[in-house]
Each structure stands twice: as structure tokens, then as C-alpha cells.
PDB file of C-alpha atoms in Angstrom:
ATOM      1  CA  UNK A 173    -167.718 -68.618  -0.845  1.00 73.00           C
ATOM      2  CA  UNK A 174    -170.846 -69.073  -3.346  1.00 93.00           C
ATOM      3  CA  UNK A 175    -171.444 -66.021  -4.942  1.00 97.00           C
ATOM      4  CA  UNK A 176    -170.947 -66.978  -8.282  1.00 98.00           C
ATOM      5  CA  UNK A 177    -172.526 -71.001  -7.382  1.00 97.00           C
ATOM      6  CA  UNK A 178    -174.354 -72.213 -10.285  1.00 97.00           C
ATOM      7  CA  UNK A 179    -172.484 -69.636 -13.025  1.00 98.00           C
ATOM      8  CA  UNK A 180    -169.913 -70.489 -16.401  1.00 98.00           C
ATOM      9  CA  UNK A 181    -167.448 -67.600 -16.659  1.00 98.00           C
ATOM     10  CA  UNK A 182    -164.549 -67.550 -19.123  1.00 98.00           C
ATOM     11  CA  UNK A 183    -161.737 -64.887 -18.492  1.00 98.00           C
ATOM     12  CA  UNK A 184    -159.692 -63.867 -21.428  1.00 98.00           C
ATOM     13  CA  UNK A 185    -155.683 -63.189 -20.387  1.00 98.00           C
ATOM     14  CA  UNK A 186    -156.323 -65.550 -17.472  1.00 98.00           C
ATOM     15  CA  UNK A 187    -152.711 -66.863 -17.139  1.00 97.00           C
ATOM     16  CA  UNK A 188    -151.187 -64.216 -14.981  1.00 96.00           C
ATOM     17  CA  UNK A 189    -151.892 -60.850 -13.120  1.00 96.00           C
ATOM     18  CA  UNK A 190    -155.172 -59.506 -12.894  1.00 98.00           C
ATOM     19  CA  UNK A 191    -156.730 -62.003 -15.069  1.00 98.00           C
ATOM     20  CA  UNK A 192    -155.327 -65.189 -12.815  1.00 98.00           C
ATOM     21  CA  UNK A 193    -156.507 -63.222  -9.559  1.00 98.00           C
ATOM     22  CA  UNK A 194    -159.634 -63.059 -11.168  1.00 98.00           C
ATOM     23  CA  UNK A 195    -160.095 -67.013 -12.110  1.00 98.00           C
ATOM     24  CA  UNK A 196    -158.987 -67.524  -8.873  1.00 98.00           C
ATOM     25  CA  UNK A 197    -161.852 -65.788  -7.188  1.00 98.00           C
ATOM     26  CA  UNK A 198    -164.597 -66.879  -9.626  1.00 98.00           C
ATOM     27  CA  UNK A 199    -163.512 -70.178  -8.767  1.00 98.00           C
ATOM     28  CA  UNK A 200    -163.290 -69.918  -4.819  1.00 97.00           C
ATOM     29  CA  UNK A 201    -166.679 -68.429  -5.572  1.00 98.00           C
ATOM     30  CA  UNK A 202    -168.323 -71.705  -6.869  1.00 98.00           C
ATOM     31  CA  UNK A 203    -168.341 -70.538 -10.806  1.00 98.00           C
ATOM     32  CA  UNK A 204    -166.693 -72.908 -13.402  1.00 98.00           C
ATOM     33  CA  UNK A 205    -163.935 -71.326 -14.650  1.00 98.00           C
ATOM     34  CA  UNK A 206    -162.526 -70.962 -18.594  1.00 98.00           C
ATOM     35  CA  UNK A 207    -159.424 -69.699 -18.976  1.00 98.00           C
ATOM     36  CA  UNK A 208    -158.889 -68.045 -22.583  1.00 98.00           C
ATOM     37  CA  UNK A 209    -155.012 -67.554 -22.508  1.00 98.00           C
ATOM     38  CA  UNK A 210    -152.277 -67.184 -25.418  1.00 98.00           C
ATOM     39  CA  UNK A 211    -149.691 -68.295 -23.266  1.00 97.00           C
ATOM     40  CA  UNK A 212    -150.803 -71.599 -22.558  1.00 97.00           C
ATOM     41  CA  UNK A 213    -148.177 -72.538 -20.343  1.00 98.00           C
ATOM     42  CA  UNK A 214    -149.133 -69.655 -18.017  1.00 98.00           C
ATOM     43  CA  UNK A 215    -152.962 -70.857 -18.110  1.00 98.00           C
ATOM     44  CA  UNK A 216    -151.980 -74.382 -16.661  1.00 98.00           C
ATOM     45  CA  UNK A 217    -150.069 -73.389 -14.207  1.00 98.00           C
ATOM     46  CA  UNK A 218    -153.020 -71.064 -12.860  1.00 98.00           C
ATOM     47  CA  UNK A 219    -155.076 -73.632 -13.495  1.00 98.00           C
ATOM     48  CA  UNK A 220    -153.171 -75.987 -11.678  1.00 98.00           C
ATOM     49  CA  UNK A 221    -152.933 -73.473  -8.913  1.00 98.00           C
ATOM     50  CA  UNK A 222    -156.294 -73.020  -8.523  1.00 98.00           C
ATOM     51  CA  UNK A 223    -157.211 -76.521  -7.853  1.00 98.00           C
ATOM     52  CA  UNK A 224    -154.565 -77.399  -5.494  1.00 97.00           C
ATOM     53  CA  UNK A 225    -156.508 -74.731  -3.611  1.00 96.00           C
ATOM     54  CA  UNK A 226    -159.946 -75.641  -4.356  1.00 95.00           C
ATOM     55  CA  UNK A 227    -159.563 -78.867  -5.480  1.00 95.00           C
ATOM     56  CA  UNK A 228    -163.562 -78.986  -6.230  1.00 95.00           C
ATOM     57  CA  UNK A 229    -163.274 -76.284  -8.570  1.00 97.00           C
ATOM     58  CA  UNK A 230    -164.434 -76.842 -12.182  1.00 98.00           C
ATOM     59  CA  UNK A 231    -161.691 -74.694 -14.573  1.00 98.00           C
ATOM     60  CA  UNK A 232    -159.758 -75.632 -17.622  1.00 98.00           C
ATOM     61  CA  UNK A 233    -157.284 -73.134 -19.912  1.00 98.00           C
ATOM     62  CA  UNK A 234    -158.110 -73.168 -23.770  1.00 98.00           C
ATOM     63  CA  UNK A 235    -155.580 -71.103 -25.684  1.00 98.00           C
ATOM     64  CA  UNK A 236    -157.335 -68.409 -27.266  1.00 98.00           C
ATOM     65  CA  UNK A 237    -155.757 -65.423 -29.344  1.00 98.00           C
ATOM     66  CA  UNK A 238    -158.661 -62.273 -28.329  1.00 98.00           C
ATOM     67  CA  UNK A 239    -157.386 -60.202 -31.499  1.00 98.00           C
ATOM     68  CA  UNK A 240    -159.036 -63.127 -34.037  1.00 98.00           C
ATOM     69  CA  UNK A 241    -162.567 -63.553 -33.857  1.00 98.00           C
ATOM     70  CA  UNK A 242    -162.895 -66.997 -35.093  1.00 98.00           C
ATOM     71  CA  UNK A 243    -160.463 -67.933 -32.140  1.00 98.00           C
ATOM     72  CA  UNK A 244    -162.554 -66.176 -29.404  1.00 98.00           C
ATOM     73  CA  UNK A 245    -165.426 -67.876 -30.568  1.00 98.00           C
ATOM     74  CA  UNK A 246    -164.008 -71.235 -30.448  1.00 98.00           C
ATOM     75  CA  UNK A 247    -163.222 -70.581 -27.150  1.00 98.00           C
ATOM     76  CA  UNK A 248    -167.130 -69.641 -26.407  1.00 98.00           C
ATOM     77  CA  UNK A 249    -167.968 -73.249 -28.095  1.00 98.00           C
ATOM     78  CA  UNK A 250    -165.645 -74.996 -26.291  1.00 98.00           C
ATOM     79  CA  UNK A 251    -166.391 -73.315 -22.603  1.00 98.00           C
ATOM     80  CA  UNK A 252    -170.177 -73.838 -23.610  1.00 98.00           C
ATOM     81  CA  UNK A 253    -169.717 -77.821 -24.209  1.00 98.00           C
ATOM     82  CA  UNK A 254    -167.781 -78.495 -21.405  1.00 98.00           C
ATOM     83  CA  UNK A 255    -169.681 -76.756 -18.683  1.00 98.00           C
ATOM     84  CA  UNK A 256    -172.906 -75.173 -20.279  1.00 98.00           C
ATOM     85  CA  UNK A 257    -174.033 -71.781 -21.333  1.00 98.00           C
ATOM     86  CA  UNK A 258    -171.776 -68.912 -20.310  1.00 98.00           C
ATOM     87  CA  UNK A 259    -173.113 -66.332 -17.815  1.00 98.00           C
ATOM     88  CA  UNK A 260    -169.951 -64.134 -17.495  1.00 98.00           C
ATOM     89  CA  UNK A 261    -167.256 -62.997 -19.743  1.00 99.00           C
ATOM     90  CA  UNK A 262    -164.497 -61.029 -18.366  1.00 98.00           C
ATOM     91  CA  UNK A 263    -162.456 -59.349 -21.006  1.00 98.00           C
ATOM     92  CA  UNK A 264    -159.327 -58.454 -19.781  1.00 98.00           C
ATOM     93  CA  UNK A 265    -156.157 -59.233 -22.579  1.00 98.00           C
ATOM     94  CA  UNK A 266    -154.333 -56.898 -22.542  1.00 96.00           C
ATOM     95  CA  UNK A 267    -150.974 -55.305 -23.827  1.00 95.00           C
ATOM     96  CA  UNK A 268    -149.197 -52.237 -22.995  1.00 93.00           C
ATOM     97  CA  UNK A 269    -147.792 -50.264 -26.238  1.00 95.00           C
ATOM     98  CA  UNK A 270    -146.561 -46.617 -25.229  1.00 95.00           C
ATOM     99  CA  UNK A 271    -145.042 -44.467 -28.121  1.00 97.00           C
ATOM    100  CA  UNK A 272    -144.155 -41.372 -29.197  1.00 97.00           C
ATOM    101  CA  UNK A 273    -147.411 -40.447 -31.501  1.00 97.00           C
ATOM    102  CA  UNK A 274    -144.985 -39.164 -34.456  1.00 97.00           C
ATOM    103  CA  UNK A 275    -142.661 -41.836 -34.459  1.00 97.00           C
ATOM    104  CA  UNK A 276    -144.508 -45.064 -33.794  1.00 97.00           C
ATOM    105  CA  UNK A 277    -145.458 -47.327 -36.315  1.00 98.00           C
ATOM    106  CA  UNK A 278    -148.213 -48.547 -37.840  1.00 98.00           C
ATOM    107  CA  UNK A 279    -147.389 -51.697 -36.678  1.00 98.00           C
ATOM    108  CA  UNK A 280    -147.724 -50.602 -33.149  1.00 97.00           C
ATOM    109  CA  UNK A 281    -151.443 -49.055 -33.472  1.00 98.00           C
ATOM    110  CA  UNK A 282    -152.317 -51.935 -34.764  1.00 98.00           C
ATOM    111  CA  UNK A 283    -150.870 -54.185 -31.714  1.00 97.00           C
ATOM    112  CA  UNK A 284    -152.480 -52.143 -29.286  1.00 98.00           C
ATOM    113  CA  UNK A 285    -155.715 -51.677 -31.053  1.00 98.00           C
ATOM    114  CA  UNK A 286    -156.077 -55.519 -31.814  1.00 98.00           C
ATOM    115  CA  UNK A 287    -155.549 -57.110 -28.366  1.00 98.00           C
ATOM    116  CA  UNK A 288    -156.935 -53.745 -25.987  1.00 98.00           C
ATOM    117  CA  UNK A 289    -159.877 -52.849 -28.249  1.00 98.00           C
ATOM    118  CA  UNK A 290    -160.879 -55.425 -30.996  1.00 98.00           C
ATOM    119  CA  UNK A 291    -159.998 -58.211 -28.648  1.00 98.00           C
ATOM    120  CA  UNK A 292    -162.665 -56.495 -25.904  1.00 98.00           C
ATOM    121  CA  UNK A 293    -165.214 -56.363 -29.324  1.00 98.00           C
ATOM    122  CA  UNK A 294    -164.438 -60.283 -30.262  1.00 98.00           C
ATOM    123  CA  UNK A 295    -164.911 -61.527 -26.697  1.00 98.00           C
ATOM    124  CA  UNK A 296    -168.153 -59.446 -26.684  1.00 98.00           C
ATOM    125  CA  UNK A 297    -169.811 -59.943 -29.575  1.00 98.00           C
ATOM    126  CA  UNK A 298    -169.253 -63.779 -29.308  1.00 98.00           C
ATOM    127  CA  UNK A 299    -171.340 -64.275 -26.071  1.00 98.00           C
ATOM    128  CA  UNK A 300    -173.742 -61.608 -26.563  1.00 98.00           C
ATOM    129  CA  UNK A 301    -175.827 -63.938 -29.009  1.00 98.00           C
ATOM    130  CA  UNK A 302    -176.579 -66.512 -26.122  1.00 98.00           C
ATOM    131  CA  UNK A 303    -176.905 -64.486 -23.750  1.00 98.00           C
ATOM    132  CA  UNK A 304    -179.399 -61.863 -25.088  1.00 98.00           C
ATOM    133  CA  UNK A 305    -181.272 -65.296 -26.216  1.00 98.00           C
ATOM    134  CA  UNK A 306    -181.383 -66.259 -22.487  1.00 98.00           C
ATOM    135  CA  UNK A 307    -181.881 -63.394 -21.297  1.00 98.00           C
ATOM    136  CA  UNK A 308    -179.180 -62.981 -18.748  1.00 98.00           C
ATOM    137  CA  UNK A 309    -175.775 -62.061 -18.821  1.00 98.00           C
ATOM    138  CA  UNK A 310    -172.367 -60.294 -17.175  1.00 98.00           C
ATOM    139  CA  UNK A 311    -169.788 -58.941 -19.555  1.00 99.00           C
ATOM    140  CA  UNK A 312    -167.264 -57.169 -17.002  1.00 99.00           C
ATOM    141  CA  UNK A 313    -164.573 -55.200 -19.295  1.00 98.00           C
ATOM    142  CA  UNK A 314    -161.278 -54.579 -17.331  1.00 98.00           C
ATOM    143  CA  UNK A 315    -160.200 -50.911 -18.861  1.00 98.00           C
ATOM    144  CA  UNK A 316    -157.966 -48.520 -16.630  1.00 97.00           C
ATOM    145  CA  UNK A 317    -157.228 -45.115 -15.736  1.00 97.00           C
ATOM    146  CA  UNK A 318    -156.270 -44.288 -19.063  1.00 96.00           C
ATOM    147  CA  UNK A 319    -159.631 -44.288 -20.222  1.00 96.00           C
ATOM    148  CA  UNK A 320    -160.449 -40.796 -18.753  1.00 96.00           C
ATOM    149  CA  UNK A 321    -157.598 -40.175 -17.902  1.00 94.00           C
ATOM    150  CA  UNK A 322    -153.846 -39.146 -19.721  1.00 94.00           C
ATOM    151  CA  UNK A 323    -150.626 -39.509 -18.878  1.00 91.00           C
ATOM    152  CA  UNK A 324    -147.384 -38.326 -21.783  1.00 94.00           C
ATOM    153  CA  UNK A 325    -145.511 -40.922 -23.236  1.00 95.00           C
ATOM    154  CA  UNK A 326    -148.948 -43.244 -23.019  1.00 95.00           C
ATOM    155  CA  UNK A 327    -149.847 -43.690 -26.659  1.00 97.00           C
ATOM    156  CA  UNK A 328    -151.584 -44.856 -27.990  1.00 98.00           C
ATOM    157  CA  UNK A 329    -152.838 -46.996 -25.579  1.00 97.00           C
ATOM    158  CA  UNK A 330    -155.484 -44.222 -23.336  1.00 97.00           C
ATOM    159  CA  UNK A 331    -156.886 -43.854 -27.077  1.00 98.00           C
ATOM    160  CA  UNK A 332    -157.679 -47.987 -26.827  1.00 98.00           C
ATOM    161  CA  UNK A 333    -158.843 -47.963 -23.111  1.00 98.00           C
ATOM    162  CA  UNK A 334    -161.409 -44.665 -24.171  1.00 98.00           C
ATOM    163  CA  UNK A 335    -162.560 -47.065 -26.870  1.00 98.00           C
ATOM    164  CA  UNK A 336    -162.960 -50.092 -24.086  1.00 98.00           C
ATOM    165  CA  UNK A 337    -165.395 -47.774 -21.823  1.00 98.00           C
ATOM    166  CA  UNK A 338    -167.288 -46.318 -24.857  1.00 98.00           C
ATOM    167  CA  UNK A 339    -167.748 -49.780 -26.154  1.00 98.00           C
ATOM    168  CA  UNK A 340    -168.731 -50.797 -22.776  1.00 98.00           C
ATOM    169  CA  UNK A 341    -171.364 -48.247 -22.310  1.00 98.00           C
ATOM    170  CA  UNK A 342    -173.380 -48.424 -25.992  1.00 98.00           C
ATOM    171  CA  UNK A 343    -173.410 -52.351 -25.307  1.00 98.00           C
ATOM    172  CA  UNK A 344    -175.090 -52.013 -21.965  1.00 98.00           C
ATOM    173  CA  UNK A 345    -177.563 -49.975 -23.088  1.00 98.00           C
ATOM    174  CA  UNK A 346    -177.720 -51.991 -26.270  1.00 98.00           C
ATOM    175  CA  UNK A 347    -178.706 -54.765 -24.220  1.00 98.00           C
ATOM    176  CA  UNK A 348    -180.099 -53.816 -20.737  1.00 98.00           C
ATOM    177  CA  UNK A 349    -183.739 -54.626 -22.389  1.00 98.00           C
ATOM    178  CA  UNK A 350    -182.391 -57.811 -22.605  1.00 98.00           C
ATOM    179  CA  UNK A 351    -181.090 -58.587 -19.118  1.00 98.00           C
ATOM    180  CA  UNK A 352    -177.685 -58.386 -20.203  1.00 98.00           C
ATOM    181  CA  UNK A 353    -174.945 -56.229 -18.091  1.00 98.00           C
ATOM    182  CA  UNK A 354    -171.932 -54.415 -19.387  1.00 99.00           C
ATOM    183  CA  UNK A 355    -170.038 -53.291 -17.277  1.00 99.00           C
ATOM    184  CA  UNK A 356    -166.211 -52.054 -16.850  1.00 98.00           C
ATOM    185  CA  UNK A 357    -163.245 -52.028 -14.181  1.00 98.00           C
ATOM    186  CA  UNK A 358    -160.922 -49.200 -14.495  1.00 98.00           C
ATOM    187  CA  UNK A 359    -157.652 -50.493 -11.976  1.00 98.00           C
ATOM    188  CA  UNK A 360    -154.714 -47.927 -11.524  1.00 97.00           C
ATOM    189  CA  UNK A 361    -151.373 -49.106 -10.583  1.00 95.00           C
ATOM    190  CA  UNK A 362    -152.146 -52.369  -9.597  1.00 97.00           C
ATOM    191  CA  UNK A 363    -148.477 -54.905  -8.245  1.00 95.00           C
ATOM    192  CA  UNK A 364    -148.546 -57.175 -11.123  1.00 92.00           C
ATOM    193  CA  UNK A 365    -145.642 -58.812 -13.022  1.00 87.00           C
ATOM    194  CA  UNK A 366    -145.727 -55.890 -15.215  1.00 84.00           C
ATOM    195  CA  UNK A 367    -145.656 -53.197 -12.810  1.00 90.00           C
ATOM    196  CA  UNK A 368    -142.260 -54.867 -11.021  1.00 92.00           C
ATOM    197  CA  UNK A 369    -140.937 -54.979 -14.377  1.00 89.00           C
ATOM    198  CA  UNK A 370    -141.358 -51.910 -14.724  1.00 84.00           C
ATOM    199  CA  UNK A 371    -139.738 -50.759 -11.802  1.00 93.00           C
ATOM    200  CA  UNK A 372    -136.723 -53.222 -12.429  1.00 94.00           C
ATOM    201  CA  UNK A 373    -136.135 -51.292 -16.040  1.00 92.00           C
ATOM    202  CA  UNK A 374    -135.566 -48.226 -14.249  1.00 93.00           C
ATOM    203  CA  UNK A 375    -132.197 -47.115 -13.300  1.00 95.00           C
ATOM    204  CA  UNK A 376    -132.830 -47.714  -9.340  1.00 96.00           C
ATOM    205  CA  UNK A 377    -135.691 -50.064  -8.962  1.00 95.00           C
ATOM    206  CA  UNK A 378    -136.067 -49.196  -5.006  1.00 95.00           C
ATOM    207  CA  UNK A 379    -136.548 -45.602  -5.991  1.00 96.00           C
ATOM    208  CA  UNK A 380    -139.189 -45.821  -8.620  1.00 94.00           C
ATOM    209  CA  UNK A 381    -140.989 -48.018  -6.748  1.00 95.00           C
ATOM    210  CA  UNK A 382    -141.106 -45.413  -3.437  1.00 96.00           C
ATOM    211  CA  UNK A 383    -141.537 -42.872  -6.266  1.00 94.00           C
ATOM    212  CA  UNK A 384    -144.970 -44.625  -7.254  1.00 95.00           C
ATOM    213  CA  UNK A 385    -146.195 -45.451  -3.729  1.00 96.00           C
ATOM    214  CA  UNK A 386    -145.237 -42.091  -2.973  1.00 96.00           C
ATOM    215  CA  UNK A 387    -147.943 -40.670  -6.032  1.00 94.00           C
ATOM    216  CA  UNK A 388    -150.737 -42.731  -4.345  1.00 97.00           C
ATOM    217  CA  UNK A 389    -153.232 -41.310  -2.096  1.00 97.00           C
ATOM    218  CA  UNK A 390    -152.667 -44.405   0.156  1.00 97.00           C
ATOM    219  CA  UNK A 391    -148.842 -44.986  -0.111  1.00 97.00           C
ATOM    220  CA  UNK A 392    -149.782 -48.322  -1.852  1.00 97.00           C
ATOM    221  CA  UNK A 393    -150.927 -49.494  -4.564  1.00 96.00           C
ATOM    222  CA  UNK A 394    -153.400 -52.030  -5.597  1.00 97.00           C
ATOM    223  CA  UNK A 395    -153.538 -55.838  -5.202  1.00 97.00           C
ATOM    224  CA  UNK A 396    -155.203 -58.004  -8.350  1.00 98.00           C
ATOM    225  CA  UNK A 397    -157.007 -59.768  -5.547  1.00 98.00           C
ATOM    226  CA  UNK A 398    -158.758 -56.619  -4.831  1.00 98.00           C
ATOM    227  CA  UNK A 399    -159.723 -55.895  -8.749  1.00 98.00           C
ATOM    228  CA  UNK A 400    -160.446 -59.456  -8.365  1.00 98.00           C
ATOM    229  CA  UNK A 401    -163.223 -59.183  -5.704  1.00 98.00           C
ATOM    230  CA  UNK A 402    -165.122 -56.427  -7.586  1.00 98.00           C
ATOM    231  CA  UNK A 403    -165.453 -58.676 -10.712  1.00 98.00           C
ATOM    232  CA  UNK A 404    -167.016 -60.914  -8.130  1.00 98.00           C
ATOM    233  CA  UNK A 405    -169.914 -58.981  -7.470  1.00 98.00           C
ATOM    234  CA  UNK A 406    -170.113 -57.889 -10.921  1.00 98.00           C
ATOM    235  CA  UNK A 407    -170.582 -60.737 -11.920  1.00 98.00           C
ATOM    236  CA  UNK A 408    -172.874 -62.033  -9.267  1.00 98.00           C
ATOM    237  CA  UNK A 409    -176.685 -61.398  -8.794  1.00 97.00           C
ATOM    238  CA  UNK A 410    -175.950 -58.810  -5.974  1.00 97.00           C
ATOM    239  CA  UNK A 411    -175.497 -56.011  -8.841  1.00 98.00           C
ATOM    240  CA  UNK A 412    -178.746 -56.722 -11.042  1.00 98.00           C
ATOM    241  CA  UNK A 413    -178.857 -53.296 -11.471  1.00 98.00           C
ATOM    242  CA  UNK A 414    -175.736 -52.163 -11.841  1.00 98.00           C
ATOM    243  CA  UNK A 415    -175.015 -51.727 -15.978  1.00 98.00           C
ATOM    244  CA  UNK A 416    -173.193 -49.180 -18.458  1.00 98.00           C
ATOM    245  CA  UNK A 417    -170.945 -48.074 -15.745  1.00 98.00           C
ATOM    246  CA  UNK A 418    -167.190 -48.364 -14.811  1.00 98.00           C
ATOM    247  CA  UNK A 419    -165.596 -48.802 -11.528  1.00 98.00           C
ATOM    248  CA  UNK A 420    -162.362 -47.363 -11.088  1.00 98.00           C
ATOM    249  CA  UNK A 421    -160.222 -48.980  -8.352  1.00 98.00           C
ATOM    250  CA  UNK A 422    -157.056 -47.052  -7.892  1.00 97.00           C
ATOM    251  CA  UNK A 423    -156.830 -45.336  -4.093  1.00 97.00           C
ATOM    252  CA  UNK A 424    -158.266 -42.509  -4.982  1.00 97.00           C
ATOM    253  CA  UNK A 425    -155.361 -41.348  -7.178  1.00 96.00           C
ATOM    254  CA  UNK A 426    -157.638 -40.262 -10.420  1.00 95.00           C
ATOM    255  CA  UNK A 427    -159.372 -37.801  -7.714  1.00 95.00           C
ATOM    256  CA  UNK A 428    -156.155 -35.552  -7.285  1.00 94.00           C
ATOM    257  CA  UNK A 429    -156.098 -32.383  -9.279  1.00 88.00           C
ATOM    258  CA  UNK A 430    -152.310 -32.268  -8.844  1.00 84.00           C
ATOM    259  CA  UNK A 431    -149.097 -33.882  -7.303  1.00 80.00           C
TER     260      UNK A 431
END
């Protein structure tokens, strides 16, 4: 329960799903907790969560739009004066936008590249100055399956997540002189909001959710807790040497040549 003891983290998309699993873990972990959330209402009602079950744990929600650059900074600034220098930045915003390539608009490449690639770039590039300066550092970069991986009916948003692990690697080299990590997550299907949604879209809900469990290698799928706990040691000082690499968390279901 003090992993992360001592360490600032800020999480971007913090307010629900992965993100919120993740805040909650930093913060039953000891870290002080910054959650950089658009939907504000979402954020205080995770935060609020949180402390009613740690109610020693050091978190506040400061609404922060990842695809401007002047508004992830902000959030840096304000994390930094409230409860010091940042050690860890989880990047994990994130939309889903799934076209047809020949009939989707520019509109929607820009939506997805904005929040899922740019908004990985802002979060980065506005901690990386302190941190290199200090010479310490976790950026953790939650990317997916879809960045090595394709599935039709998917774009452009693999494109975006190939970007995320890319940008993840050249930064970790970029910076591993300097003590700084950057790493990535790649989850599969993970039981979030979304993923119900998803299932309550389809024609039978019951059936495309056996449908799914029936795809996975351990006729489940994942739990954000469980992305939640390897951002954990990510972020702790029990993977010092652990940098440019990704993580994928999905049951094994990336492993299978065919269904």
C-alpha cells in the first residue's frame, strides 16, 4: 500500500474507466493524485470516490482538454503548485473514432488524431522539461492492441495508437540518459463503460457479449483494476529499468494466429 509513497502523478481522462481505476490505485498507493479530466463532473465524483475510500489520500480533478497544449500545461502548473514536482504522467484520453477510410471526414481524423495522438504529445512534452531537469521521471502511455495490431472497420484509430507506441519509444530513448522512463500499456478488451455500450448497441446485447468472451483466450476479459496495477509498478521504483517498451495486457488474445 506504498509503492508510489512520496510521488505527484497526474492522469489525463481520469474521470471514468481505465483512467479512474488508475487514480484509484496511485492513490491507495500513497501518490498524490491529479486528475486532468474534460468532464469535470466525472473527475469529482472519482475524486470523491477515492477519498471516501482513502480518506488520507491527497487528489484533486482540474479540467484539462489533452488536444490543446496550453491547457495540458496549465494542468502541469497547477498539479506542480499544489503538491510539488510531478514524477508520473499517465496519458491515457482517449476517444474511439472507427470509419470507413473512404468515407470519413476530415473532421473525424482530426478528432481521433487530436485527443489519441497529439493529446499523448501535449501531456508529454509538458512534463518532460522538469523532469529531464531533475533527473527522474515516469511517463506511462496507455495505447492498445491496435497499435500492432488491426482489426476492419477500426480507422483510423490503430493508425493513432501506432503513433502512441512510436512516440513512446523515440521519447524513452530520447531521455533514458536522463533518468526519465517512457513507457506504454497496450490493454485489449478491457469491461469499461464503453465496452458495455458497446455490447448494448448491438442487436442482442447477451450475445455479443458471450461472442467477445468467447474470442478471449481466458473466456474473460480484462478488469481496469488490473491495467490499473501495472501502471503501479510502472510508475514505481521497482521498474528502474524498465523503458521504451509496451506491455500489452489482454489474456493472451494478440498471441492467436487465428479464431
Amino acid at each position: 500500500m506504498n509503492r508510489l509513497t512520496g510521488k505527484v502523478a497526474l492522469v489525463t481522462g481520469a474521470g471514468r474507466g481505465i483512467g479512474a481505476a488508475i487514480a484509484h490505485a496511485f492513490a491507495r498507493e500513497g501518490a498524490a493524485v491529479v486528475l486532468a479530466e474534460l468532464d469535470m463532473q466525472t473527475a469529482q465524483a472519482t475524486c470523491h470516490e477515492i477519498t471516501t475510500q482513502c480518506p488520507d489520500a491527497r487528489v484533486t480533478a482540474v479540467r484539462t482538454d489533452v488536444t490543446s497544449a496550453t491547457s495540458v500545461r496549465e494542468a502541469v502548473v497547477d498539479a506542480e503548485r499544489l503538491f510539488g514536482p510531478l514524477d508520473v504522467l499517465v496519458n491515457n484520453a482517449g476517444i474511439n473514432v472507427f470509419c470507413d477510410p473512404l468515407t470519413m471526414t476530415d473532421d473525424d481524423w482530426r478528432r481521433c488524431f487530436a485527443v489519441d495522438l497529439d493529446g499523448v504529445w501535449n501531456g508529454c512534452r509538458a512534463v518532460l522539461p522538469g523532469m529531464v531537469e531533475r533527473g527522474r521521471g515516469s511517463i506511462v502511455n496507455i495505447a492498445s492492441t491496435h497499435a500492432f495490431k488491426i482489426i476492419p472497420g477500426c480507422f483510423p484509430y490503430p493508425v493513432a495508437k501506432h503513433g502512441v507506441l512510436g512516440l513512446t519509444r523515440a521519447l524513452g530513448i530520447e531521455y533514458a540518459a536522463k533518468q526519465v522512463r517512457v513507457n506504454a500499456i497496450a490493454p485489449g478488451y478491457i469491461e469499461t463503460q464503453l465496452t458495455r455500450d458497446w455490447w448494448n448497441g448491438q442487436a442482442d446485447a447477451e450475445a455479443a457479449r458471450r461472442t467477445t468472451l468467447e474470442l478471449q483466450p481466458m473466456k474473460r476479459i480484462g478488469q481496469p483494476d488490473e491495467v490499473a496495477m501495472t501502471a503501479v509498478f510502472l510508475a514505481s521504483d521497482e521498474a528502474p529499468f524498465i523503458n521504451a517498451s509496451c506491455i500489452t495486457i489482454d489474456g493472451g488474445r494478440s498471441a492467436v494466429f487465428h479464431d
